[in-house]
CSV table of C-alpha atoms (C1' of nucleotides) in Angstrom, one decimal:
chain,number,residue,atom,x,y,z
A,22,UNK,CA,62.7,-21.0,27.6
A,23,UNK,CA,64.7,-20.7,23.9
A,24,UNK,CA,67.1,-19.1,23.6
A,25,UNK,CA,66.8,-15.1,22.6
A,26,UNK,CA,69.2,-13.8,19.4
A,27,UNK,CA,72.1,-11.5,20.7
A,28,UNK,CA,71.3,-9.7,17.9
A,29,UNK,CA,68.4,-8.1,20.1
A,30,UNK,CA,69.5,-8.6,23.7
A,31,UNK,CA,72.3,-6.5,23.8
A,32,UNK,CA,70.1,-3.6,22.2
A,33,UNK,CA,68.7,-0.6,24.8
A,34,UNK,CA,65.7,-0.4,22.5
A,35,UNK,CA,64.8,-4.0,23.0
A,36,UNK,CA,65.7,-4.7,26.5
A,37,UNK,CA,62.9,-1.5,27.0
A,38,UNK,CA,60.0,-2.2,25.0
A,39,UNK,CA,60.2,-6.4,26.5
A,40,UNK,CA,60.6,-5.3,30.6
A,41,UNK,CA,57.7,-2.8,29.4
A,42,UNK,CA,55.7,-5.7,28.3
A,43,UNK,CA,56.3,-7.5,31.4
A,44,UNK,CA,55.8,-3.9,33.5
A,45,UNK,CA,52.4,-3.6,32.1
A,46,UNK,CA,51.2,-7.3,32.3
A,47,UNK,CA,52.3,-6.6,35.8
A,48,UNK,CA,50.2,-3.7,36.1
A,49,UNK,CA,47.0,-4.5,34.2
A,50,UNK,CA,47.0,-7.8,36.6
A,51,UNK,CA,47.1,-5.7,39.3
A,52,UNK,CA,44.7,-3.1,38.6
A,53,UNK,CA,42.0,-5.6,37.3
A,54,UNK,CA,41.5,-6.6,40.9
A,55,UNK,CA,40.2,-2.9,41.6
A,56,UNK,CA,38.8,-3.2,38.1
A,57,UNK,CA,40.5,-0.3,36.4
A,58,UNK,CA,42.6,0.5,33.5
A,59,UNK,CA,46.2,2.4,33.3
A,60,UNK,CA,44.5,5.6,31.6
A,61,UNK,CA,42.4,5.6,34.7
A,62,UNK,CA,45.2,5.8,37.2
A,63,UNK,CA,47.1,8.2,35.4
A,64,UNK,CA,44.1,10.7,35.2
A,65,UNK,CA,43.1,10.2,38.7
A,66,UNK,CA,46.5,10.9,39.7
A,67,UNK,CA,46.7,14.1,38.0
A,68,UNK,CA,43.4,15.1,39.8
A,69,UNK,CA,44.6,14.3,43.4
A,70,UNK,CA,47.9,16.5,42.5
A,71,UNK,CA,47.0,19.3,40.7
A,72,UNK,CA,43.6,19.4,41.5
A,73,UNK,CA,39.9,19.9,39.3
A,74,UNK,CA,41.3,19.8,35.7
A,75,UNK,CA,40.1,20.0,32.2
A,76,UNK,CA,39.8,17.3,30.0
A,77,UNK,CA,42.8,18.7,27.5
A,78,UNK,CA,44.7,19.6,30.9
A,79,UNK,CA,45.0,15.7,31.7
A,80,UNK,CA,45.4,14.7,28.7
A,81,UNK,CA,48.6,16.7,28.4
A,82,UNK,CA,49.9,15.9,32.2
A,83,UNK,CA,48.9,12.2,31.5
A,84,UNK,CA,50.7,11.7,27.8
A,85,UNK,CA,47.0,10.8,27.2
A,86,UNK,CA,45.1,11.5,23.8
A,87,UNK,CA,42.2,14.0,23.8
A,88,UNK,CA,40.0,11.6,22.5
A,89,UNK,CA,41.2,8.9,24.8
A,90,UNK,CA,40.6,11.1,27.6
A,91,UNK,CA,36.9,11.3,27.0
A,92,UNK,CA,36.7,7.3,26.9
A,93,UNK,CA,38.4,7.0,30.5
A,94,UNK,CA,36.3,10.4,32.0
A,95,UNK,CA,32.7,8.5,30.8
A,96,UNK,CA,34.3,5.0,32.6
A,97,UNK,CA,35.4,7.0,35.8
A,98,UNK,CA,32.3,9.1,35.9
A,99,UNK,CA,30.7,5.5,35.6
A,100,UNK,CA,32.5,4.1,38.3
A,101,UNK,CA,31.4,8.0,40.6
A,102,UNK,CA,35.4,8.3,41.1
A,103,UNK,CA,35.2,11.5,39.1
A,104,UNK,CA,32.7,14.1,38.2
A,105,UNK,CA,32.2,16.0,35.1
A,106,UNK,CA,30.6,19.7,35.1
A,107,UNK,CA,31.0,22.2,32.4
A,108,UNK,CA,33.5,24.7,33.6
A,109,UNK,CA,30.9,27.8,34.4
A,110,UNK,CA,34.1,30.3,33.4
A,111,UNK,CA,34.0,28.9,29.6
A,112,UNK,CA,31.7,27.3,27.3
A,113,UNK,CA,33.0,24.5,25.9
A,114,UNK,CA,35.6,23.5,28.6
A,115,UNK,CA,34.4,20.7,31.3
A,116,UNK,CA,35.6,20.7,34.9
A,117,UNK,CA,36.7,17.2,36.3
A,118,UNK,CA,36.9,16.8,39.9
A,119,UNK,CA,37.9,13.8,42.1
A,120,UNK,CA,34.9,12.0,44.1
A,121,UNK,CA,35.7,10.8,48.0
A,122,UNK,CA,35.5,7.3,46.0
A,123,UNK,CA,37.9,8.5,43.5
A,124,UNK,CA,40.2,9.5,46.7
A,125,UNK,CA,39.9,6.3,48.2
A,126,UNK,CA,40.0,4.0,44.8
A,127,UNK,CA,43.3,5.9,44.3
A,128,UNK,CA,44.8,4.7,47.3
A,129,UNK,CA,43.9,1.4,46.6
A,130,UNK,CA,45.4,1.5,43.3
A,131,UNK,CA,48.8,2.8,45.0
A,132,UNK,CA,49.3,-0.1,47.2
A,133,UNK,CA,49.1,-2.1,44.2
A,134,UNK,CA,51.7,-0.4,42.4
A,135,UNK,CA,54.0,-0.5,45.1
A,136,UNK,CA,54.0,-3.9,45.1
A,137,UNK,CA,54.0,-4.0,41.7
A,138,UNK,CA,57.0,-2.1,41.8
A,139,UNK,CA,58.7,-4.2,44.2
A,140,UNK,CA,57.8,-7.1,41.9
A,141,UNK,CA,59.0,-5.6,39.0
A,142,UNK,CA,62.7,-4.8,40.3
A,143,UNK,CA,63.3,-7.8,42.6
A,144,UNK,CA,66.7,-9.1,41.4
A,145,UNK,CA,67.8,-6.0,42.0
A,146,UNK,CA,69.6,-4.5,45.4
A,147,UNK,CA,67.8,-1.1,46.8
A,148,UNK,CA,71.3,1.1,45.4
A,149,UNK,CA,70.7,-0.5,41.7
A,150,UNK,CA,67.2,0.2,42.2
A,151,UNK,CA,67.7,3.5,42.5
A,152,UNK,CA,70.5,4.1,40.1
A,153,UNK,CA,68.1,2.3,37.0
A,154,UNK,CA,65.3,4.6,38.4
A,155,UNK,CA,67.5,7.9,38.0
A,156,UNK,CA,69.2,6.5,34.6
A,157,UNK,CA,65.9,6.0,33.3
A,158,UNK,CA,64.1,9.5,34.2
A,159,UNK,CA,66.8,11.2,32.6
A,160,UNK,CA,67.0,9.3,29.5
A,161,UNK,CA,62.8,9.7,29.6
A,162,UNK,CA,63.1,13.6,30.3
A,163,UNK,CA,65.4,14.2,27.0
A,164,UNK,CA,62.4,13.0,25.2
A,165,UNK,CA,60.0,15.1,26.3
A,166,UNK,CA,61.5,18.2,26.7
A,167,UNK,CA,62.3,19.5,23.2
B,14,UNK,CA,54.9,20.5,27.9
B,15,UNK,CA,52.7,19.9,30.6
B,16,UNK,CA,53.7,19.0,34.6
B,17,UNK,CA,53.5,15.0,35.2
B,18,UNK,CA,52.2,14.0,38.5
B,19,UNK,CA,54.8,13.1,40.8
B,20,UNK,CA,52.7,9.7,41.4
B,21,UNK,CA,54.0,8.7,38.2
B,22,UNK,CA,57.5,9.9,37.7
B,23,UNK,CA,58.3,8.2,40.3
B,24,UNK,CA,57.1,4.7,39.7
B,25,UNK,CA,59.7,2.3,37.1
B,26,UNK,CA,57.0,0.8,35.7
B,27,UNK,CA,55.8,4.5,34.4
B,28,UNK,CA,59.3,4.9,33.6
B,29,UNK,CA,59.9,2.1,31.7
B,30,UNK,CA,56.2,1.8,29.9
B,31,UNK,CA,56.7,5.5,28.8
B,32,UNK,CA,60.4,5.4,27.5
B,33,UNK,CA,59.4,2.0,25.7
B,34,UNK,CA,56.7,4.4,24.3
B,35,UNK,CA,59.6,6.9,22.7
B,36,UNK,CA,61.8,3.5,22.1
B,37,UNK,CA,59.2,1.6,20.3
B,38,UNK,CA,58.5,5.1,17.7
B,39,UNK,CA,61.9,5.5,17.1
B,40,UNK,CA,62.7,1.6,16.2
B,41,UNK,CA,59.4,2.0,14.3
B,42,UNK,CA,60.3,5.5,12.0
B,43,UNK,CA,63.9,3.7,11.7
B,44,UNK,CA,62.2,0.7,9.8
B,45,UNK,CA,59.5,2.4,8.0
B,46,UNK,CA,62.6,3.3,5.7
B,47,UNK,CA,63.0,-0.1,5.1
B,48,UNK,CA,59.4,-0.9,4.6
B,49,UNK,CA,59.7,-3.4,7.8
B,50,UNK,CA,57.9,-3.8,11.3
B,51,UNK,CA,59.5,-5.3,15.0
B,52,UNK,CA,58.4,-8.3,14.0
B,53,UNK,CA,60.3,-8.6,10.6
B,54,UNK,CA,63.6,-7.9,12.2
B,55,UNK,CA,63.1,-10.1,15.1
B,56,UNK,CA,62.3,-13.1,12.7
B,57,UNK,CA,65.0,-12.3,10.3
B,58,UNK,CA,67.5,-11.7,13.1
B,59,UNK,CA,66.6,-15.7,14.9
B,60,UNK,CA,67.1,-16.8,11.5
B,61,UNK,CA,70.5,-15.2,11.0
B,62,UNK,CA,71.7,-16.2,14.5
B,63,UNK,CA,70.5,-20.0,14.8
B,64,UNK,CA,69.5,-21.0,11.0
B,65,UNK,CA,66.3,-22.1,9.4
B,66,UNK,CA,63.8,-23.0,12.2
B,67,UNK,CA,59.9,-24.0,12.4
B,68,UNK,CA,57.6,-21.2,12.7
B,69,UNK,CA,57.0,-22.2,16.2
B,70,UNK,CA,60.7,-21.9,16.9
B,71,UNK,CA,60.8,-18.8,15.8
B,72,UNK,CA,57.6,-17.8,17.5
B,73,UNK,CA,59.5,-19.0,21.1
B,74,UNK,CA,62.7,-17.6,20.2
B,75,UNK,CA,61.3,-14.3,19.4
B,76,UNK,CA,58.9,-13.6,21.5
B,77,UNK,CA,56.2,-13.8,19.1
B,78,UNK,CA,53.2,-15.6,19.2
B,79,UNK,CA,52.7,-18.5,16.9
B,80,UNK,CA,49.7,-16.7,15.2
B,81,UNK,CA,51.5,-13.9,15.0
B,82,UNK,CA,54.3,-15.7,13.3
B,83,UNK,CA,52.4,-17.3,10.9
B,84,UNK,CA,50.9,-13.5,9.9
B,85,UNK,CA,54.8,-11.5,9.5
B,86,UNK,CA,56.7,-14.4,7.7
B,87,UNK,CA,53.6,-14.5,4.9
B,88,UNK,CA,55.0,-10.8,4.7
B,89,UNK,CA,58.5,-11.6,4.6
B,90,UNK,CA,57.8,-14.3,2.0
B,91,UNK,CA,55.8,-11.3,-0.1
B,92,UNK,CA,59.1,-9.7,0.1
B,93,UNK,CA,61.2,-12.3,-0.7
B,94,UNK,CA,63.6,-12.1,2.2
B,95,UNK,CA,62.6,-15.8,3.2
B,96,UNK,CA,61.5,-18.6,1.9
B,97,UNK,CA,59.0,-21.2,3.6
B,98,UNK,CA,59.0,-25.0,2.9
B,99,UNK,CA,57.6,-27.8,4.1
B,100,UNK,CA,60.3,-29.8,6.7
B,101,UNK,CA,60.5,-33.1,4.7
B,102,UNK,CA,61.1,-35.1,8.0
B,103,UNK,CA,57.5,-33.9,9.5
B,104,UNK,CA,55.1,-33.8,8.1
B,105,UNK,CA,53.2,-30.2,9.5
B,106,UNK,CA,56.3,-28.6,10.3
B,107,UNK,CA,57.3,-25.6,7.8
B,108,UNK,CA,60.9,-24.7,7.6
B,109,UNK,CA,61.6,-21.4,7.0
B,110,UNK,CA,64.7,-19.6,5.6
B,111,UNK,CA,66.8,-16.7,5.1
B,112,UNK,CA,67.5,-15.9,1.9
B,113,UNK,CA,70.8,-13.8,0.5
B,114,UNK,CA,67.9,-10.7,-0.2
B,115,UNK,CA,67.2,-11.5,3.4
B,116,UNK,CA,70.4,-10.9,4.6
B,117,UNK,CA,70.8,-8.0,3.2
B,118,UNK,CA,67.6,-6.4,4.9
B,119,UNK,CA,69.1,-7.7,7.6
B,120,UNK,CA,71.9,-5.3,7.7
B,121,UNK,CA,70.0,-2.3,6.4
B,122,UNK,CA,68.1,-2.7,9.7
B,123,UNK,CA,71.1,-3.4,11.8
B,124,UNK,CA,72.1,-0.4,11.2
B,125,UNK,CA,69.0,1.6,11.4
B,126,UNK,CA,68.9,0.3,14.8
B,127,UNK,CA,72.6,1.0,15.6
B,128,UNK,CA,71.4,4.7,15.2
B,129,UNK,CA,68.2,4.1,17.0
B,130,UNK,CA,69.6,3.1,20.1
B,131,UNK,CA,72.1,6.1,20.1
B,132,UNK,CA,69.1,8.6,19.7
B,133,UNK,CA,67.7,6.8,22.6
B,134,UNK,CA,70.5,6.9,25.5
B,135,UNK,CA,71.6,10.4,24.0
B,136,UNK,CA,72.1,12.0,27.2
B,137,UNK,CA,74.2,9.1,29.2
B,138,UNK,CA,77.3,9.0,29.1
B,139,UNK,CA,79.1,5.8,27.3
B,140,UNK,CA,79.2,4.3,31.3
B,141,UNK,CA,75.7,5.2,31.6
B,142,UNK,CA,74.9,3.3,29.0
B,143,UNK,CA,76.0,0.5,29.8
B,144,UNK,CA,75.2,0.6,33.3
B,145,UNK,CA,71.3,1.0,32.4
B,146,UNK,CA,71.8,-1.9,29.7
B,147,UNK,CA,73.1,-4.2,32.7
B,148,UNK,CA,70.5,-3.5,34.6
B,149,UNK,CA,67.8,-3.5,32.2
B,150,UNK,CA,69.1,-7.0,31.1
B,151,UNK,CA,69.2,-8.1,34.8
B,152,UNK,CA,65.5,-7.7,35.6
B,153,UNK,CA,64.5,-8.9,32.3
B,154,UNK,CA,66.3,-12.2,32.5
B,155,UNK,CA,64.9,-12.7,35.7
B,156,UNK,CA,61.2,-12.3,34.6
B,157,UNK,CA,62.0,-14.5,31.9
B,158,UNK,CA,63.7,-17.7,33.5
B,159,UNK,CA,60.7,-18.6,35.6
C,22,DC,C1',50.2,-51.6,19.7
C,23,DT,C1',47.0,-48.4,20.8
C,24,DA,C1',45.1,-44.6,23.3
C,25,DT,C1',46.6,-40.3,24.9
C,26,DA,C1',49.2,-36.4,25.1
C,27,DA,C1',51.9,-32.8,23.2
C,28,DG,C1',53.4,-30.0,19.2
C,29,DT,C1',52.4,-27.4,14.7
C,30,DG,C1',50.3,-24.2,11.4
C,31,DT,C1',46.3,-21.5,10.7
C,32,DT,C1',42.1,-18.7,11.3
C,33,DG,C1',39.8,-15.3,13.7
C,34,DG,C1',39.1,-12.6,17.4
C,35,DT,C1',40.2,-9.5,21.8
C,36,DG,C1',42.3,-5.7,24.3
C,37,DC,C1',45.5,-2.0,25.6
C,38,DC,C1',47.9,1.9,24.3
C,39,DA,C1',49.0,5.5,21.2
C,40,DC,C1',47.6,8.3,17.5
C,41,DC,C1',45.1,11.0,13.7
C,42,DA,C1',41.4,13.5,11.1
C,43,DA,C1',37.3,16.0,11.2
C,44,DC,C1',33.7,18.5,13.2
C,45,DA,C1',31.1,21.9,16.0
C,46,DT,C1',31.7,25.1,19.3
C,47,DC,C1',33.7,28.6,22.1
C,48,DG,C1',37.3,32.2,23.8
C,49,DC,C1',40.8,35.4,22.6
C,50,DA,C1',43.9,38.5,20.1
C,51,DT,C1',44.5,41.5,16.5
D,10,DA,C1',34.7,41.5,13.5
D,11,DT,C1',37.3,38.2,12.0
D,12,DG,C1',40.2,34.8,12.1
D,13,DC,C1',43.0,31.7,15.1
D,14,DG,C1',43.6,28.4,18.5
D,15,DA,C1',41.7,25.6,22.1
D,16,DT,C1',38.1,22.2,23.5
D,17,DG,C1',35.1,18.1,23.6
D,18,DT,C1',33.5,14.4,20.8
D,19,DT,C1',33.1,10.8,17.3
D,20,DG,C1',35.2,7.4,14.6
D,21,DG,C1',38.8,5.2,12.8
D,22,DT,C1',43.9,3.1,12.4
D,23,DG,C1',47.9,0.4,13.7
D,24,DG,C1',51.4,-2.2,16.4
D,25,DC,C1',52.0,-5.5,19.8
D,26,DA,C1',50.6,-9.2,22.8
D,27,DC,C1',47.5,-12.7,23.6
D,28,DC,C1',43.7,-16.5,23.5
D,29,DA,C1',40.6,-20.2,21.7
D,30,DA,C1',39.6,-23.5,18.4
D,31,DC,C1',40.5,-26.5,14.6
D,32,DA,C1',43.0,-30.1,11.8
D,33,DC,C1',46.6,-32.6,11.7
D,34,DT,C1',51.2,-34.8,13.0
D,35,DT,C1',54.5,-36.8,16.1
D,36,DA,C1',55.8,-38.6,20.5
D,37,DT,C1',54.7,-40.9,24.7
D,38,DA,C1',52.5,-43.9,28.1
D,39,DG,C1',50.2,-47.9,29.2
DNA sequence: CTATAAGTGTTGGTGCCACCAACATCGCAT
DNA sequence: ATGCGATGTTGGTGGCACCAACACTTATAG
């Protein structure tokens, strides 16, 4: 490989946006085997946690646009991992709901994250692991709190 | 804001993929002052650090592709901060060039960027900081060097 | 020396992720 | 009741990363 200019190695910024390249190469390979998409992961997961949700409701758990949102639902409802109904307590609202499939397809998709996790940190020892994991949901929390 | 499933905050790919999400907005409001994009900076920083190159060197060294390349220094030619020539000892090769309008951009950014990454680690403290940035730099080198 | 491979610039296109504006519709608070 | 905010939906934008193909040039192998 060339060599990289300091100028943007020794940068925070640029160290974070080129391991998330790498972390979501890493991912998308992974999740194409169960033929699925990161929006879909994120919205299932909200599902299995907190339950039969709106669309806006995942949108805002999942950092997930409203419009987005309706593009991933009509895949997933494609796939029968979710269903849509409109909510019967409000007009315009829908109610998504997690399918058995959805339950299982989830799991699936775990399994490949863990690895994927395990693949993504490899050079580093299970105490750094954990230290760049803490360091990096606090730094993350700051910017989505105010 | 909304609750994020657990699922996810937990995972250092979601970590990483989201805070390069806040990273890559900040770096991106930073230059919009200066009428610039990643890609401009990254150029013009290779250039600075390791001197007129081929489009294709820059392309390696910066983690851009080729076609990509060809696309950002058309802009940075438009804005006179380099200069593009044909390498007299090959014949397709172009060499391309900072010039002193060039370096000048150069520093504007440096030093929207130097504010950038403060903004970024804000709530670490200085050994934090550069804890996460050995780290970060540690897994990145290592899915790099293969 | 010649056939082949590898490198270069360029065009044009793809996909993911994030985001915005506008609209019609519905619930709620004043 | 009226206006305000939330909701689903459509359609579009942009940055970044990437791929395929082409014309052409240099380097390499035989």
């Amino acid at each position: 490989m060339d060599e990289i200019p300091e100028r943007l190695t020794v940068k925070p910024s640029w160290l974070i946006t080129q391991l998330a390249v790498h972390a979501r190469r890493l991912v998308f390979d992974g999740f194409a085997a169960a033929g699925a998409r990161g929006y879909h992961y994120r919205i299932l997961a909200a599902l299995h946690e907190f339950g039969p949700a709106s669309q806006a409701e995942l949108g805002r758990r999942c950092r997930v646009d409203r419009s987005d949102v309706v593009t991933a639902v009509n895949q997933l409802v494609e796939q029968g991992v979710v269903d849509r109904t409109p909510d019967p307590d409000h007009g315009r609202r829908n109610k998504v709901t997690l399918t058995p499939d959805g339950v299982q397809q989830l799991r699936r998709m775990d399994q490949l994250l863990d690895q994927v996790q395990d693949d993504l940190l490899e050079p580093l020892s299970a105490e750094d692991r954990q230290t760049l994991t803490r360091l990096l949901g606090r730094v993350l929390a700051h910017h989505e709190s105010p």
